[in-house]
Amino acid sequence: MSGYEFAALLLAWGLAGGSPGPATVTIAGTAMSQGRRAGVFAGAGVWTGSAVWGIAAMAGMSALMLANAWMAEVLRYVGAAYLLFLAYKSLRSALADKPGLTVGSTASAGHFRRGFLVHIVNPKAILAWGAVFAVVVPPGAPLATVLVTFLSLSAVSAFVFLGYGVLFSGPSIIRRYNAARRWFEAGFAALFGLASLKILTARLT
């Protein structure tokens, strides 16, 4: 793979990671409602989940899941159920009468765990990593190539996910969130619900 091709891979990975989805919605929502520290911890949780799937893909887990369809199906239903749970929490928050920003109301570990779970129960995540190590870096590639690819893509993921935590915790964005908290939370509920439906109906092969 040439330098230009590798750069294109990094760009595509970053754009895919930063596109709207359960992970980015979780980070943005946490940052706007709980502040920068919480948003960064949520981003770190998502990034850790991505790294776990990357390591699993290097170890052949994605191929194992494709060979044993029931494993992917179990993960699919667990992921969809968790996203529905987040949709319910967001909807309940939209209907509740409470102030917008509640910095420090949840421990950092809780924000990290939420981000981690959102990504670790998404079957698309390991399949994305699996595609990298099956197509871009085919089996039999030198170990150095595999490790450089993993570390480079993981660094891009860290930049995107932690960057979301910082970006969406800006004072102007938090003010907008506070002014329209119910609408934001209702939107998050809808996005989590749609993401759950997408996981349930998507083909994983």
XYZ file of C-alpha atoms in Angstrom:
205
model
C 0.000 0.000 0.000
C 1.436 3.347 -1.072
C 1.678 6.422 1.109
C -1.226 8.047 -0.745
C -3.397 4.973 -0.268
C -2.560 4.851 3.421
C -3.394 8.541 3.801
C -6.711 7.941 2.034
C -7.434 5.065 4.430
C -6.782 7.301 7.449
C -9.011 10.031 6.024
C -11.832 7.613 5.258
C -11.525 6.090 8.740
C -11.721 9.500 10.366
C -14.737 10.556 8.305
C -16.523 7.299 9.101
C -15.757 7.633 12.808
C -16.932 11.231 12.903
C -20.164 10.643 10.986
C -23.437 10.738 12.956
C -24.045 7.502 14.822
C -24.549 6.070 18.324
C -20.963 6.786 19.375
C -20.850 10.419 18.247
C -24.344 11.110 19.601
C -23.321 9.678 22.974
C -20.181 11.812 23.145
C -21.887 14.996 21.962
C -24.873 14.550 24.260
C -22.666 13.845 27.266
C -20.422 16.836 26.543
C -23.352 19.244 26.128
C -25.258 18.066 29.192
C -22.408 17.214 31.579
C -19.450 19.316 30.472
C -16.013 18.849 28.920
C -14.559 16.341 31.376
C -17.585 14.063 30.989
C -17.521 14.402 27.196
C -13.841 13.509 27.017
C -14.356 10.478 29.264
C -17.250 9.331 27.070
C -15.003 9.779 24.032
C -12.264 7.784 25.743
C -14.759 5.005 26.388
C -15.786 4.889 22.723
C -12.149 4.920 21.643
C -11.326 2.064 24.025
C -14.220 0.045 22.636
C -12.892 0.661 19.122
C -9.389 -0.415 20.156
C -10.753 -3.618 21.709
C -12.509 -4.500 18.453
C -9.347 -3.652 16.513
C -7.308 -6.061 18.609
C -10.054 -8.671 18.292
C -10.032 -8.277 14.502
C -6.261 -8.732 14.415
C -6.755 -11.938 16.379
C -9.305 -13.198 13.832
C -12.450 -12.491 15.842
C -14.285 -10.895 12.909
C -13.693 -13.974 10.748
C -14.886 -16.167 13.610
C -18.081 -14.126 13.920
C -18.756 -14.387 10.199
C -18.202 -18.137 10.334
C -20.531 -18.446 13.333
C -23.519 -16.268 12.512
C -25.118 -16.766 15.933
C -22.320 -14.764 17.578
C -23.038 -11.732 15.416
C -26.769 -12.175 15.984
C -26.377 -12.216 19.767
C -24.261 -9.063 19.619
C -26.806 -7.474 17.295
C -29.698 -7.946 19.720
C -27.673 -6.916 22.757
C -26.550 -3.760 20.960
C -30.047 -2.916 19.764
C -31.433 -3.402 23.273
C -28.797 -1.125 24.799
C -29.478 1.608 22.251
C -33.190 1.354 22.998
C -32.334 1.779 26.672
C -30.388 4.954 25.844
C -33.320 6.167 23.733
C -35.614 5.639 26.722
C -33.259 7.563 29.027
C -33.019 10.446 26.572
C -36.776 10.557 26.137
C -37.284 10.534 29.904
C -34.767 13.382 30.192
C -36.651 15.333 27.511
C -39.869 15.018 29.502
C -38.291 15.787 32.869
C -38.279 19.257 34.398
C -34.637 19.823 35.262
C -31.854 22.301 34.533
C -29.685 21.697 31.501
C -26.052 21.418 32.510
C -25.400 19.236 35.537
C -21.619 19.056 35.599
C -20.271 16.388 37.908
C -23.618 14.691 38.464
C -22.181 11.376 37.253
C -18.755 9.916 38.007
C -16.211 9.961 35.194
C -16.173 6.158 35.227
C -19.873 6.197 34.402
C -19.338 8.356 31.321
C -16.439 6.170 30.222
C -18.510 3.024 30.690
C -21.405 4.432 28.690
C -19.149 5.310 25.761
C -17.436 1.939 25.931
C -20.697 -0.009 25.961
C -22.149 1.953 23.043
C -19.224 0.918 20.854
C -18.549 -2.568 22.168
C -22.111 -3.779 21.508
C -22.156 -2.483 17.922
C -21.456 -5.445 15.599
C -20.595 -3.041 12.776
C -17.505 -1.919 14.698
C -15.689 -5.260 14.593
C -16.773 -5.828 11.009
C -15.250 -2.474 10.028
C -11.965 -3.477 11.654
C -12.314 -6.921 10.104
C -12.578 -5.373 6.645
C -9.333 -3.508 7.267
C -7.432 -6.641 8.225
C -9.014 -8.759 5.502
C -8.790 -6.370 2.551
C -6.409 -3.496 3.267
C -3.956 -5.569 5.319
C -4.589 -9.140 4.145
C -3.680 -12.216 6.204
C 0.020 -12.953 6.041
C 1.059 -9.300 6.030
C 4.189 -8.498 8.094
C 3.516 -7.956 11.786
C 4.990 -4.454 11.564
C 2.454 -3.525 8.866
C -0.428 -4.865 10.968
C 0.691 -2.979 14.068
C 1.351 0.300 12.238
C -2.090 0.112 10.625
C -3.815 -0.592 13.927
C -1.961 2.127 15.825
C -2.509 4.686 13.062
C -6.245 4.015 12.774
C -6.577 3.928 16.557
C -4.836 7.313 16.779
C -7.299 8.744 14.252
C -10.180 7.336 16.308
C -8.763 8.913 19.472
C -8.474 12.289 17.734
C -12.068 12.117 16.479
C -13.758 10.793 19.618
C -11.840 12.871 22.159
C -12.170 15.868 19.842
C -15.946 15.484 19.902
C -15.843 15.624 23.689
C -13.962 18.921 23.554
C -15.858 20.423 20.618
C -19.367 19.852 21.981
C -18.494 21.140 25.436
C -17.803 24.646 24.181
C -19.624 27.440 26.065
C -21.705 28.530 23.057
C -22.848 24.979 22.334
C -23.741 24.359 25.981
C -25.780 27.583 26.018
C -27.714 26.381 22.981
C -28.243 23.019 24.627
C -29.543 24.626 27.816
C -31.895 26.846 25.830
C -33.400 23.895 23.960
C -32.609 20.957 26.233
C -35.900 19.143 25.693
C -35.531 19.293 21.922
C -31.949 18.066 22.046
C -32.848 15.148 24.315
C -35.839 14.250 22.149
C -33.522 14.301 19.137
C -31.046 12.030 20.921
C -33.886 9.643 21.756
C -34.903 9.527 18.098
C -31.317 8.981 16.920
C -30.696 6.173 19.414
C -33.977 4.573 18.412
C -33.132 4.786 14.713
C -29.658 3.381 15.372
C -31.212 0.434 17.207
C -33.552 -0.191 14.281
C -30.662 0.060 11.827
C -28.668 -2.566 13.734
C -31.670 -4.884 13.823
C -32.327 -4.591 10.097
C -28.776 -4.311 8.731
C -27.028 -7.176 7.012
C -23.818 -7.999 8.842
C -22.167 -9.842 6.002
